[in-house]
Amino acid sequence: MVKKNVGGKTTQTALQNVDYSYNIRGWLKAINDVSNIGTVDLFAFKLGYNEGTTPLYNGNIALTQWKTRNTDSSLKTYNYTYDALNRILTATDNTAKFNLTGLSYDKNGNIMGLIRQGQVVETPSLAAGTGYGTMDNLVYAYDSGNKLLKVTDNANDTYGFKDGINTGDDFSYDANGNMLTDANKGITNILYNHLNLPTQVTIAGQNILYIYDAVGTKLRKTVSGITTDYSGNYIYENGTLQFFNTAEGYVEPKGTGWEYVFQYKDHLGNIRLSYADVSTTSTPILQIREENNYYPFGLKHKGYNNAQTFRDHKYGFGNKEEQDELGLGWIDITARNYDPALGRWMNLDPLAELMRRHSPYNYAFDNPVYFIDADGMLPIGKGEETDAEKSLNESIAQQEIQENNEKIKGFFTKFVTEGGEIIADTEDGSNEVFVIKDENVEGFTKDLENVIDKKEDLDPKKNKELGEKHGFNINNILEESGLSAFEKDFDFQMGHSCGFSGSTGACIGAIALGLEGKGGGGASLGREIGKKHKEQGLMNVFDPIFFDGSNFDIKVTSSPSFRPFKLEDANKPVKPLIFLEN
């Protein structure tokens, strides 16, 4: 999409003409133009990849800029830096009042510390440059299971993260890893249902009560005498309709009629600016209802353009509900609750077993400028599809590729069944793929346990012996198949053995069993299908550049979706790394 017209009556022009621009790779570059917002646009936003203080060339976002036609209309800028695992380290803004620095992580991606500049008085003023300082200087402590035990704020205890006066641990958890108490917020107990969703939160003797349907959709919240009912897009308080959502914002009652409120959102879906036409004539008069700007991890800026008109719309970061009743300070992101002051979840990740290299409590792979978690299940990158399996695979694949950009290391020896299911993967520095015959899976598992007990599972030689004892090595099969060099690449074989519609299991069977000579077609299977695809011009299941060598990683999903990724250093020949997500 390059342009959309938003709002306006049928007899009028649109209230806002929103323009989108992209770079040559199709990545979003700008919403409107920050250098020329003019007299009509209310909001403009820019993403910089290889510009800013530290230009980047690996897909990470190096810079964001925004500008609004609000009271403070000056250009705001964030410059970002990252560590070698693409975790954010700093976000420095051009006013120096909203910097996020000092970020450090443990090996699982849990935040160990952060320093946040911001408000240190109740009413700071960016225009006057007063009321700002070190708002948070946080030190985190964990148990061995990634559960946060205590946070110490060595700066301001009143704003940002509010550190209570506690001598012991701040947090406790149930057997499922859900937070039960938070001494800083006065939370003395939380009850959960079978989906690990809170049904009751007790704070200083008062309760927040929740009701859900069978699949976890929130239906009702009751607190301080106010009952909020969630009926799809329609939100009621004590039986009175408050608003209902639309594709471009929401509609709320006004007198005896209705008023449309439109919203600008950034690349992650965060609500940045809301506006409405308050004119009673045919000539529009636009009124900014609310403007929100965020630190990485979702805490809001204070001290400029914070004025609200009409009802406080408690949706912002990720377009999710902000729960500030009784000082709770959570954001309800469907499957879990999130604390933007801490930058982590309060509940275990429901898909934790699919993202083993990440802490089940960390947010957005510690890269909240690129990733957003739309439902509390898994992070997705800017512009990615929301289908869970595809998003997860793309996120994992991107992480894996970026981790290996500096040098080729950390590859996993993969052991898969003939049906394409992963039995085990061992990080031994190699990129071998072994197919374990179905009748040998049990014996393989026992042998692998012995190897692990002897701490030999990081020895590629030992893994190779184990894989070839119970199955066969796909890489060896390709080498010994008699195929030409052009046909030996695994990515080539994946393409023309399965085309656009085969399953993962079929691909493994066609290549491994077929080329081994046990699949009925023998080695000719890959060759013949390959020739046919080439003649029909279908080999662009991969970009043609992939034909001349194995310098690339490939992800295989059960969708199936064949997605090649080029390594930073394509001059180092490596055989493909295969992700099999089922």
Coordinates of C-alpha atoms in Angstrom, one line a residue:
M1 CA 0.0 0.0 0.0
V2 CA 1.4 3.4 -1.0
K3 CA -1.6 5.7 -0.1
K4 CA -4.8 5.6 1.8
N5 CA -7.5 8.3 2.3
V6 CA -8.9 8.3 5.8
G7 CA -12.1 9.8 7.1
G8 CA -14.4 12.5 5.7
K9 CA -18.0 12.6 4.5
T10 CA -19.1 11.5 1.1
T11 CA -19.3 15.1 0.0
Q12 CA -15.8 16.0 1.3
T13 CA -12.3 15.1 0.6
A14 CA -10.5 12.8 3.0
L15 CA -9.5 14.1 6.4
Q16 CA -6.0 12.7 6.0
N17 CA -4.1 11.4 2.9
V18 CA -1.6 8.9 4.3
D19 CA 1.4 8.1 2.2
Y20 CA 3.7 5.1 2.6
S21 CA 7.1 4.7 1.1
Y22 CA 9.4 1.7 1.0
N23 CA 13.1 0.9 0.2
I24 CA 14.2 -1.4 -2.6
R25 CA 13.7 -4.5 -0.3
G26 CA 10.1 -3.6 0.3
W27 CA 10.7 -2.5 3.9
L28 CA 8.6 0.4 5.2
K29 CA 10.6 3.6 5.1
A30 CA 8.2 6.3 6.0
I31 CA 4.6 7.2 6.8
N32 CA 4.1 10.7 5.3
D33 CA 7.2 12.9 5.3
V34 CA 8.9 14.1 8.5
S35 CA 10.8 16.7 6.5
N36 CA 7.7 18.1 4.9
I37 CA 4.6 17.6 7.1
G38 CA 3.0 20.6 5.6
T39 CA -0.2 22.2 6.9
V40 CA -2.5 19.1 6.4
D41 CA -0.7 16.0 7.7
L42 CA -1.1 15.5 11.5
F43 CA 1.6 12.8 11.8
A44 CA 4.8 11.7 10.0
F45 CA 7.1 8.8 10.9
K46 CA 10.4 7.6 9.4
L47 CA 12.4 4.4 9.7
G48 CA 16.1 4.4 9.0
Y49 CA 18.1 1.2 8.4
N50 CA 21.5 2.3 7.2
E51 CA 21.5 5.8 8.4
G52 CA 21.6 7.6 11.7
T53 CA 24.4 7.7 14.3
T54 CA 25.2 4.0 13.8
P55 CA 24.1 2.8 10.3
L56 CA 23.1 -0.9 10.2
Y57 CA 23.1 -3.3 7.3
N58 CA 21.5 -6.4 8.8
G59 CA 17.8 -5.4 8.8
N60 CA 17.8 -3.9 12.3
I61 CA 16.3 -0.4 12.6
A62 CA 19.0 2.2 13.3
L63 CA 16.8 5.2 13.6
T64 CA 13.2 6.4 14.0
Q65 CA 11.9 9.9 13.6
W66 CA 8.5 11.4 14.1
K67 CA 6.8 14.7 13.9
T68 CA 3.2 15.8 14.7
R69 CA 1.1 19.0 14.1
N70 CA 0.5 19.2 17.8
T71 CA 1.6 21.8 20.4
D72 CA 5.2 20.6 20.2
S73 CA 5.7 20.1 16.5
S74 CA 9.5 19.6 16.6
L75 CA 11.2 16.6 15.0
K76 CA 11.9 13.8 17.5
T77 CA 14.6 11.2 16.8
Y78 CA 15.7 7.9 18.4
N79 CA 19.1 6.3 17.4
Y80 CA 19.5 2.7 18.3
T81 CA 22.4 0.3 18.9
Y82 CA 22.4 -3.5 19.4
D83 CA 24.6 -6.3 20.6
A84 CA 25.9 -9.2 18.4
L85 CA 22.6 -11.1 19.1
N86 CA 20.5 -8.1 17.9
R87 CA 19.3 -7.2 21.4
I88 CA 18.8 -3.5 21.9
L89 CA 21.5 -1.8 23.9
T90 CA 20.7 1.9 23.6
A91 CA 18.1 4.2 22.4
T92 CA 19.3 7.9 22.4
D93 CA 16.9 10.7 21.5
N94 CA 17.7 14.1 20.2
T95 CA 16.4 15.9 23.3
A96 CA 18.5 13.7 25.7
K97 CA 15.4 13.6 27.9
F98 CA 14.1 10.1 27.0
N99 CA 17.3 8.0 26.6
L100 CA 17.3 4.3 27.3
T101 CA 20.9 3.1 28.0
G102 CA 22.8 0.6 30.2
L103 CA 20.9 -2.4 28.8
S104 CA 22.5 -5.7 29.6
Y105 CA 21.3 -9.3 29.4
D106 CA 22.0 -12.8 30.8
K107 CA 22.6 -15.7 28.5
N108 CA 18.9 -16.4 28.2
G109 CA 18.0 -12.9 27.2
N110 CA 16.7 -11.8 30.6
I111 CA 17.3 -8.1 31.2
M112 CA 20.0 -7.6 33.9
G113 CA 19.9 -3.8 34.0
L114 CA 18.7 -0.6 32.3
I115 CA 18.9 3.1 32.7
R116 CA 16.0 5.3 31.6
Q117 CA 16.0 9.1 31.4
G118 CA 12.6 10.7 31.9
Q119 CA 10.3 12.6 34.3
V120 CA 11.4 13.1 37.9
V121 CA 8.6 15.5 38.8
E122 CA 4.8 15.2 38.4
T123 CA 4.6 17.7 35.5
P124 CA 7.8 17.9 33.5
S125 CA 8.1 20.3 30.5
L126 CA 10.1 19.4 27.5
A127 CA 9.6 22.9 26.1
A128 CA 11.2 24.4 29.2
G129 CA 13.6 21.5 29.6
T130 CA 12.7 21.0 33.3
G131 CA 11.7 18.1 35.4
Y132 CA 13.8 15.5 33.7
G133 CA 16.7 13.3 34.9
T134 CA 17.5 9.6 35.6
M135 CA 14.0 8.2 36.1
D136 CA 15.1 4.5 36.4
N137 CA 18.4 2.8 37.1
L138 CA 17.2 -0.8 37.4
V139 CA 19.1 -3.9 38.5
Y140 CA 17.3 -7.3 38.0
A141 CA 17.8 -10.5 40.0
Y142 CA 16.5 -14.0 38.8
D143 CA 16.3 -17.5 40.0
S144 CA 17.6 -20.4 37.9
G145 CA 14.3 -20.7 36.0
N146 CA 14.3 -17.2 34.5
K147 CA 11.8 -16.0 37.0
L148 CA 12.3 -12.4 38.2
L149 CA 12.8 -12.2 42.0
K150 CA 13.8 -8.6 42.7
V151 CA 14.3 -5.3 40.9
T152 CA 16.2 -2.5 42.6
D153 CA 15.9 1.0 41.3
N154 CA 19.0 3.1 42.1
A155 CA 17.4 6.3 40.8
N156 CA 13.9 7.7 41.2
D157 CA 11.4 5.5 43.0
T158 CA 8.3 7.5 42.1
Y159 CA 8.1 7.6 38.3
G160 CA 8.7 5.0 35.6
F161 CA 9.3 1.8 37.6
K162 CA 8.0 2.3 41.2
D163 CA 10.3 0.5 43.6
G164 CA 8.7 -0.4 46.9
I165 CA 10.3 -0.6 50.3
N166 CA 11.1 -4.3 50.4
T167 CA 13.9 -6.1 52.1
G168 CA 13.2 -9.6 50.6
D169 CA 12.2 -10.8 47.1
D170 CA 9.7 -8.6 45.2
F171 CA 8.0 -11.4 43.3
S172 CA 6.7 -15.0 43.8
Y173 CA 5.3 -17.5 41.4
D174 CA 3.1 -20.6 41.2
A175 CA 4.1 -24.0 39.9
N176 CA 3.3 -22.9 36.3
G177 CA 5.6 -19.9 36.4
N178 CA 2.8 -17.3 36.7
M179 CA 3.5 -14.4 39.0
L180 CA 1.5 -14.6 42.3
T181 CA 2.7 -11.5 44.2
D182 CA 4.4 -8.2 43.5
A183 CA 5.5 -6.4 46.6
N184 CA 6.3 -3.2 44.7
K185 CA 2.7 -2.8 43.5
G186 CA 1.1 -4.2 46.6
I187 CA -0.2 -7.3 44.8
T188 CA -0.8 -9.9 47.5
N189 CA -2.3 -12.7 45.4
I190 CA -3.3 -13.6 41.8
L191 CA -5.7 -16.4 40.9
Y192 CA -5.4 -18.1 37.5
N193 CA -7.6 -20.3 35.3
H194 CA -6.7 -23.3 33.3
L195 CA -5.2 -21.1 30.5
N196 CA -2.9 -19.3 33.0
L197 CA -5.0 -16.1 32.6
P198 CA -5.7 -14.1 35.8
T199 CA -9.2 -14.3 37.2
Q200 CA -8.5 -12.3 40.3
V201 CA -5.8 -9.8 41.2
T202 CA -5.7 -8.6 44.9
I203 CA -4.0 -5.2 45.5
A204 CA -4.1 -3.6 48.9
G205 CA -7.2 -5.5 49.9
Q206 CA -9.1 -4.7 46.7
N207 CA -9.8 -7.0 43.8
I208 CA -9.8 -6.9 40.0
L209 CA -12.0 -9.7 38.7
Y210 CA -11.9 -11.2 35.1
I211 CA -14.1 -13.5 33.2
Y212 CA -13.1 -15.3 30.0
D213 CA -14.7 -17.7 27.5
A214 CA -13.4 -21.2 27.0
V215 CA -10.6 -20.2 24.6
G216 CA -9.3 -17.3 26.7
T217 CA -11.1 -14.3 25.2
K218 CA -11.8 -11.7 27.9
L219 CA -15.5 -11.1 28.5
R220 CA -15.6 -9.0 31.6
K221 CA -13.5 -7.0 34.1
T222 CA -14.8 -5.7 37.4
V223 CA -12.9 -3.2 39.6
S224 CA -13.9 -0.4 42.0
G225 CA -17.6 -0.7 41.2
I226 CA -17.1 -0.5 37.4
T227 CA -17.9 -3.5 35.2
T228 CA -16.4 -3.5 31.7
D229 CA -17.9 -5.9 29.2
Y230 CA -16.0 -6.9 26.1
S231 CA -18.4 -8.0 23.3
G232 CA -16.2 -8.4 20.3
N233 CA -15.3 -4.8 19.2
Y234 CA -18.0 -3.3 21.4
I235 CA -16.9 -2.1 24.9
Y236 CA -19.4 -1.3 27.6
E237 CA -19.0 0.1 31.1
N238 CA -21.8 -0.6 33.6
G239 CA -24.1 -1.5 30.6
T240 CA -23.3 1.7 28.7
L241 CA -21.5 1.5 25.3
Q242 CA -18.2 3.4 25.5
F243 CA -16.9 2.8 22.0
F244 CA -16.5 0.2 19.3
N245 CA -13.4 -0.4 17.2
T246 CA -13.1 0.1 13.4
A247 CA -10.2 -0.6 11.0
E248 CA -9.0 3.0 11.3
G249 CA -9.7 3.8 14.9
Y250 CA -13.0 3.7 16.9
V251 CA -16.5 5.2 17.2
E252 CA -17.9 6.6 20.4
P253 CA -21.2 8.1 21.4
K254 CA -21.6 11.9 21.2
G255 CA -24.8 13.4 22.4
T256 CA -27.6 11.6 20.5
G257 CA -25.2 10.5 17.7
W258 CA -21.7 9.1 17.1
E259 CA -18.3 10.4 16.5
Y260 CA -15.5 8.7 14.5
V261 CA -12.0 8.9 16.0
F262 CA -9.2 8.0 13.6
Q263 CA -5.7 6.9 14.5
Y264 CA -2.2 6.9 13.1
K265 CA -0.2 3.8 14.0
D266 CA 3.5 3.2 13.5
H267 CA 5.2 0.2 11.9
L268 CA 4.5 -2.0 15.0
G269 CA 0.8 -1.1 15.3
N270 CA 1.4 1.2 18.3
I271 CA -1.3 4.0 18.4
R272 CA 0.7 7.2 18.0
L273 CA -2.0 9.9 17.3
S274 CA -5.8 10.0 17.5
Y275 CA -7.9 12.7 15.9
A276 CA -11.5 13.6 15.0
D277 CA -13.4 16.0 12.8
V278 CA -15.3 18.3 15.3
S279 CA -16.8 20.6 12.6
T280 CA -20.5 21.1 12.5
T281 CA -20.3 22.3 8.9
S282 CA -19.1 20.8 5.7
T283 CA -15.6 22.2 6.3
P284 CA -13.6 19.8 8.4
I285 CA -11.9 21.0 11.6
L286 CA -9.5 18.4 12.9
Q287 CA -8.9 18.0 16.6
I288 CA -6.0 15.9 18.0
R289 CA -7.5 13.8 20.8
E290 CA -4.4 12.1 22.0
E291 CA -0.7 11.6 21.2
N292 CA 1.4 8.8 22.5
N293 CA 5.2 8.3 22.1
Y294 CA 7.1 5.4 23.6
Y295 CA 10.4 4.2 24.9
P296 CA 11.5 0.9 23.6
F297 CA 9.6 -1.8 25.6
G298 CA 6.5 0.4 25.7
L299 CA 6.7 2.9 28.5
K300 CA 5.2 6.3 27.5
H301 CA 7.0 9.6 27.2
K302 CA 5.8 12.4 29.5
G303 CA 6.1 16.1 29.3
Y304 CA 5.0 17.0 25.8
N305 CA 1.9 16.6 23.8
N306 CA 0.3 14.6 26.6
A307 CA -3.0 16.6 26.8
Q308 CA -6.1 14.5 26.2
T309 CA -9.5 15.7 25.1
F310 CA -12.8 13.8 25.8
R311 CA -12.6 10.2 27.1
D312 CA -9.2 8.6 28.1
H313 CA -8.8 5.9 25.5
K314 CA -6.8 3.3 27.4
Y315 CA -5.3 1.6 24.3
G316 CA -1.8 2.5 23.0
F317 CA 1.2 0.2 22.9
G318 CA 0.5 -2.6 20.4
N319 CA -3.1 -1.3 20.3
K320 CA -3.7 -3.2 23.5
E321 CA -5.6 -2.3 26.6
E322 CA -3.7 -0.6 29.4
Q323 CA -4.8 -1.8 32.8
D324 CA -3.9 0.9 35.3
E325 CA -6.7 0.2 37.8
L326 CA -5.4 0.2 41.4
G327 CA -1.9 0.9 40.1
L328 CA -1.7 -2.5 38.3
G329 CA 0.3 -1.0 35.3
W330 CA -0.1 -4.0 33.0
I331 CA -0.9 -4.2 29.3
D332 CA -3.3 -7.0 28.4
I333 CA -1.9 -8.7 25.3
T334 CA -4.5 -11.4 25.1
A335 CA -2.6 -14.6 26.1
R336 CA -0.4 -12.8 28.7
N337 CA 0.0 -9.6 30.7
Y338 CA 3.0 -7.4 30.1
D339 CA 4.8 -4.8 32.2
P340 CA 6.3 -2.0 30.1
A341 CA 8.2 -0.5 33.0
L342 CA 10.2 -3.8 33.4
G343 CA 10.1 -4.8 29.7
R344 CA 9.0 -8.4 30.5
W345 CA 6.0 -10.6 30.8
M346 CA 4.3 -11.6 34.0
N347 CA 3.4 -15.1 32.7
L348 CA 5.3 -18.0 31.1
D349 CA 5.3 -18.0 27.3
P350 CA 2.5 -20.5 26.1
L351 CA 4.9 -21.4 23.2
A352 CA 8.0 -21.6 25.3
E353 CA 9.0 -25.0 23.9
L354 CA 9.2 -23.6 20.4
M355 CA 11.7 -20.9 21.4
R356 CA 14.1 -22.7 23.6
R357 CA 17.0 -20.2 23.1
H358 CA 15.0 -17.4 24.6
S359 CA 13.8 -16.7 28.1
P360 CA 10.0 -17.5 28.3
Y361 CA 9.5 -14.1 30.0
N362 CA 11.5 -11.8 27.7
Y363 CA 9.7 -9.4 25.3
A364 CA 10.1 -9.4 21.5
F365 CA 13.5 -11.2 21.5
D366 CA 14.8 -8.1 23.4
N367 CA 14.4 -6.2 20.1
P368 CA 11.2 -4.2 20.7
V369 CA 11.9 -1.7 17.8
Y370 CA 11.8 -4.5 15.2
F371 CA 9.4 -7.0 16.8
I372 CA 6.0 -6.8 18.3
D373 CA 4.1 -9.5 20.2
A374 CA 0.5 -9.1 18.9
D375 CA -1.1 -11.7 21.1
G376 CA 1.3 -12.7 23.8
M377 CA 2.2 -15.9 22.0
L378 CA 5.2 -15.0 19.8
P379 CA 7.0 -12.0 18.4
I380 CA 6.6 -11.0 14.8
G381 CA 8.6 -8.6 12.8
K382 CA 7.5 -5.4 11.1
G383 CA 5.3 -6.2 8.1
E384 CA 5.3 -10.0 8.7
E385 CA 2.1 -12.0 8.3
T386 CA 0.3 -12.8 11.6
D387 CA -0.1 -16.5 10.9
A388 CA 1.5 -18.1 13.9
E389 CA 3.6 -20.8 12.3
K390 CA 5.0 -18.5 9.5
S391 CA 5.7 -15.7 12.0
L392 CA 7.5 -18.0 14.4
N393 CA 9.6 -19.6 11.7
E394 CA 10.6 -16.3 10.2
S395 CA 11.5 -14.9 13.6
I396 CA 13.6 -17.9 14.5
A397 CA 15.2 -18.0 11.1
Q398 CA 16.1 -14.3 11.1
Q399 CA 17.6 -14.6 14.6
E400 CA 19.7 -17.6 13.5
I401 CA 21.0 -15.9 10.3
Q402 CA 21.9 -12.7 12.1
E403 CA 23.7 -14.6 14.8
N404 CA 25.9 -16.2 12.1
N405 CA 26.6 -13.1 10.0
E406 CA 30.0 -12.4 11.7
K407 CA 31.3 -15.9 11.1
I408 CA 29.9 -19.3 10.3
K409 CA 29.4 -21.0 13.7
G410 CA 26.8 -22.4 15.9
F411 CA 25.2 -24.7 13.3
F412 CA 23.2 -27.6 14.6
T413 CA 23.5 -31.2 13.7
K414 CA 19.9 -32.1 13.0
F415 CA 18.4 -35.6 13.5
V416 CA 15.1 -36.0 11.8
T417 CA 12.7 -38.8 11.0
E418 CA 11.8 -39.9 7.5
G419 CA 8.6 -37.9 8.0
G420 CA 10.6 -34.7 8.6
E421 CA 10.0 -34.5 12.4
I422 CA 12.9 -33.3 14.5
I423 CA 14.1 -35.8 17.0
A424 CA 17.1 -33.8 18.3
D425 CA 19.5 -31.1 17.3
T426 CA 22.9 -30.7 18.8
E427 CA 25.0 -27.6 18.6
D428 CA 28.3 -29.0 17.6
G429 CA 29.4 -26.4 15.0
S430 CA 28.5 -28.6 12.0
N431 CA 25.6 -28.4 9.6
E432 CA 24.9 -32.1 9.0
V433 CA 21.4 -33.4 8.6
F434 CA 20.8 -37.1 9.5
V435 CA 17.6 -38.9 8.6
I436 CA 17.0 -41.6 11.3
K437 CA 15.0 -44.5 9.9
D438 CA 11.7 -44.9 11.6
E439 CA 12.5 -48.4 12.9
N440 CA 15.7 -47.1 14.5
V441 CA 14.3 -44.1 16.3
E442 CA 14.0 -45.8 19.7
G443 CA 17.6 -47.2 19.5
F444 CA 18.9 -43.8 18.4
T445 CA 17.2 -42.1 21.3
K446 CA 18.9 -44.5 23.8
D447 CA 22.3 -44.0 22.2
L448 CA 21.9 -40.3 22.2
E449 CA 21.1 -40.3 25.9
N450 CA 24.4 -42.2 26.6
V451 CA 26.3 -39.7 24.4
I452 CA 24.8 -36.8 26.4
D453 CA 25.6 -38.4 29.7
K454 CA 29.2 -38.7 28.7
K455 CA 29.1 -35.0 27.6
E456 CA 30.1 -36.1 24.0
D457 CA 27.1 -34.4 22.4
L458 CA 29.2 -31.4 21.2
D459 CA 31.6 -33.6 19.3
P460 CA 30.6 -33.6 15.6
K461 CA 32.5 -36.8 15.0
K462 CA 30.5 -38.6 17.7
N463 CA 27.2 -37.2 16.3
K464 CA 28.1 -38.3 12.8
E465 CA 28.8 -41.8 14.0
L466 CA 25.5 -41.8 15.8
G467 CA 23.5 -40.5 12.8
E468 CA 25.1 -42.9 10.3
K469 CA 24.6 -45.9 12.7
H470 CA 20.8 -45.4 12.8
G471 CA 20.2 -43.6 9.5
F472 CA 21.9 -41.8 6.8
N473 CA 23.5 -38.4 6.1
I474 CA 21.7 -36.3 3.5
N475 CA 24.8 -34.4 2.6
N476 CA 26.7 -37.6 1.9
I477 CA 23.8 -38.9 -0.2
L478 CA 24.0 -35.9 -2.4
E479 CA 27.7 -36.2 -2.7
E480 CA 27.5 -39.9 -3.7
S481 CA 24.4 -39.7 -5.9
G482 CA 26.2 -39.2 -9.2
L483 CA 24.4 -35.8 -9.6
S484 CA 26.2 -33.0 -11.3
A485 CA 27.5 -30.2 -9.1
F486 CA 24.6 -28.1 -10.2
E487 CA 22.2 -30.7 -8.8
K488 CA 23.9 -31.5 -5.5
D489 CA 22.8 -28.5 -3.6
F490 CA 20.2 -29.4 -1.0
D491 CA 18.3 -26.2 -1.7
F492 CA 18.1 -27.2 -5.3
Q493 CA 16.8 -30.6 -4.4
M494 CA 14.2 -29.2 -2.0
G495 CA 12.9 -27.0 -4.8
H496 CA 12.4 -29.5 -7.5
S497 CA 11.6 -32.5 -5.3
C498 CA 8.6 -30.7 -3.7
G499 CA 7.9 -27.7 -5.9
F500 CA 5.4 -25.3 -4.3
S501 CA 3.1 -27.8 -2.7
G502 CA 4.9 -30.7 -1.2
S503 CA 5.1 -31.5 2.5
T504 CA 8.2 -31.5 4.7
G505 CA 8.0 -35.2 5.1
A506 CA 7.6 -35.7 1.3
C507 CA 10.7 -33.6 0.7
I508 CA 12.8 -35.6 3.1
G509 CA 11.5 -38.8 1.7
A510 CA 12.0 -37.7 -1.9
I511 CA 15.6 -36.5 -1.4
A512 CA 16.8 -38.9 1.3
L513 CA 15.1 -42.1 0.3
G514 CA 14.9 -41.3 -3.4
L515 CA 18.5 -40.4 -3.8
E516 CA 19.6 -43.3 -1.6
G517 CA 17.9 -45.6 -4.2
K518 CA 15.1 -46.8 -1.9
G519 CA 12.2 -44.6 -2.9
G520 CA 11.4 -46.3 -6.2
G521 CA 12.8 -43.6 -8.4
G522 CA 16.4 -43.9 -7.2
A523 CA 18.8 -41.0 -7.9
S524 CA 16.8 -40.2 -11.1
L525 CA 13.9 -38.8 -9.0
G526 CA 15.6 -35.5 -8.1
R527 CA 17.2 -35.2 -11.6
E528 CA 14.0 -35.7 -13.5
I529 CA 11.8 -33.5 -11.4
G530 CA 14.5 -30.9 -11.5
K531 CA 14.8 -31.0 -15.3
K532 CA 11.0 -30.6 -15.6
H533 CA 10.9 -27.7 -13.3
K534 CA 13.8 -26.0 -15.0
E535 CA 12.1 -26.5 -18.4
Q536 CA 8.9 -25.0 -17.1
G537 CA 10.6 -22.1 -15.5
L538 CA 9.5 -23.1 -12.1
M539 CA 12.9 -23.1 -10.4
N540 CA 12.3 -19.6 -9.1
V541 CA 10.9 -21.4 -6.0
F542 CA 14.3 -20.0 -5.1
D543 CA 16.0 -17.0 -6.6
P544 CA 18.2 -18.1 -9.5
I545 CA 21.3 -17.0 -7.6
F546 CA 20.9 -20.0 -5.4
F547 CA 21.7 -22.4 -8.2
D548 CA 25.5 -22.0 -8.1
G549 CA 26.4 -23.0 -4.6
S550 CA 25.5 -23.9 -1.1
N551 CA 26.3 -20.5 0.4
F552 CA 22.9 -20.1 1.9
D553 CA 20.6 -21.2 4.7
I554 CA 17.2 -22.5 4.0
K555 CA 14.2 -22.9 6.2
V556 CA 11.7 -25.7 5.6
T557 CA 8.3 -25.6 7.2
S558 CA 5.4 -27.9 7.2
S559 CA 3.3 -25.3 5.5
P560 CA 5.4 -25.8 3.4
S561 CA 7.2 -22.5 2.9
F562 CA 10.6 -22.5 1.4
R563 CA 12.4 -19.4 2.4
P564 CA 16.1 -18.9 1.6
F565 CA 18.3 -16.5 3.5
K566 CA 21.7 -15.3 2.3
L567 CA 24.5 -15.2 4.8
E568 CA 26.5 -12.0 5.2
D569 CA 29.7 -13.7 4.0
A570 CA 28.6 -15.7 0.9
N571 CA 32.2 -16.4 0.0
K572 CA 32.5 -19.1 2.6
P573 CA 30.9 -22.2 1.2
V574 CA 28.7 -23.9 3.7
K575 CA 26.0 -26.5 3.2
P576 CA 22.4 -25.4 4.1
L577 CA 21.1 -25.2 7.6
I578 CA 17.6 -26.7 7.7
F579 CA 14.8 -25.6 10.1
L580 CA 12.1 -28.2 10.3
E581 CA 9.2 -26.7 12.2
N582 CA 6.2 -29.1 12.5

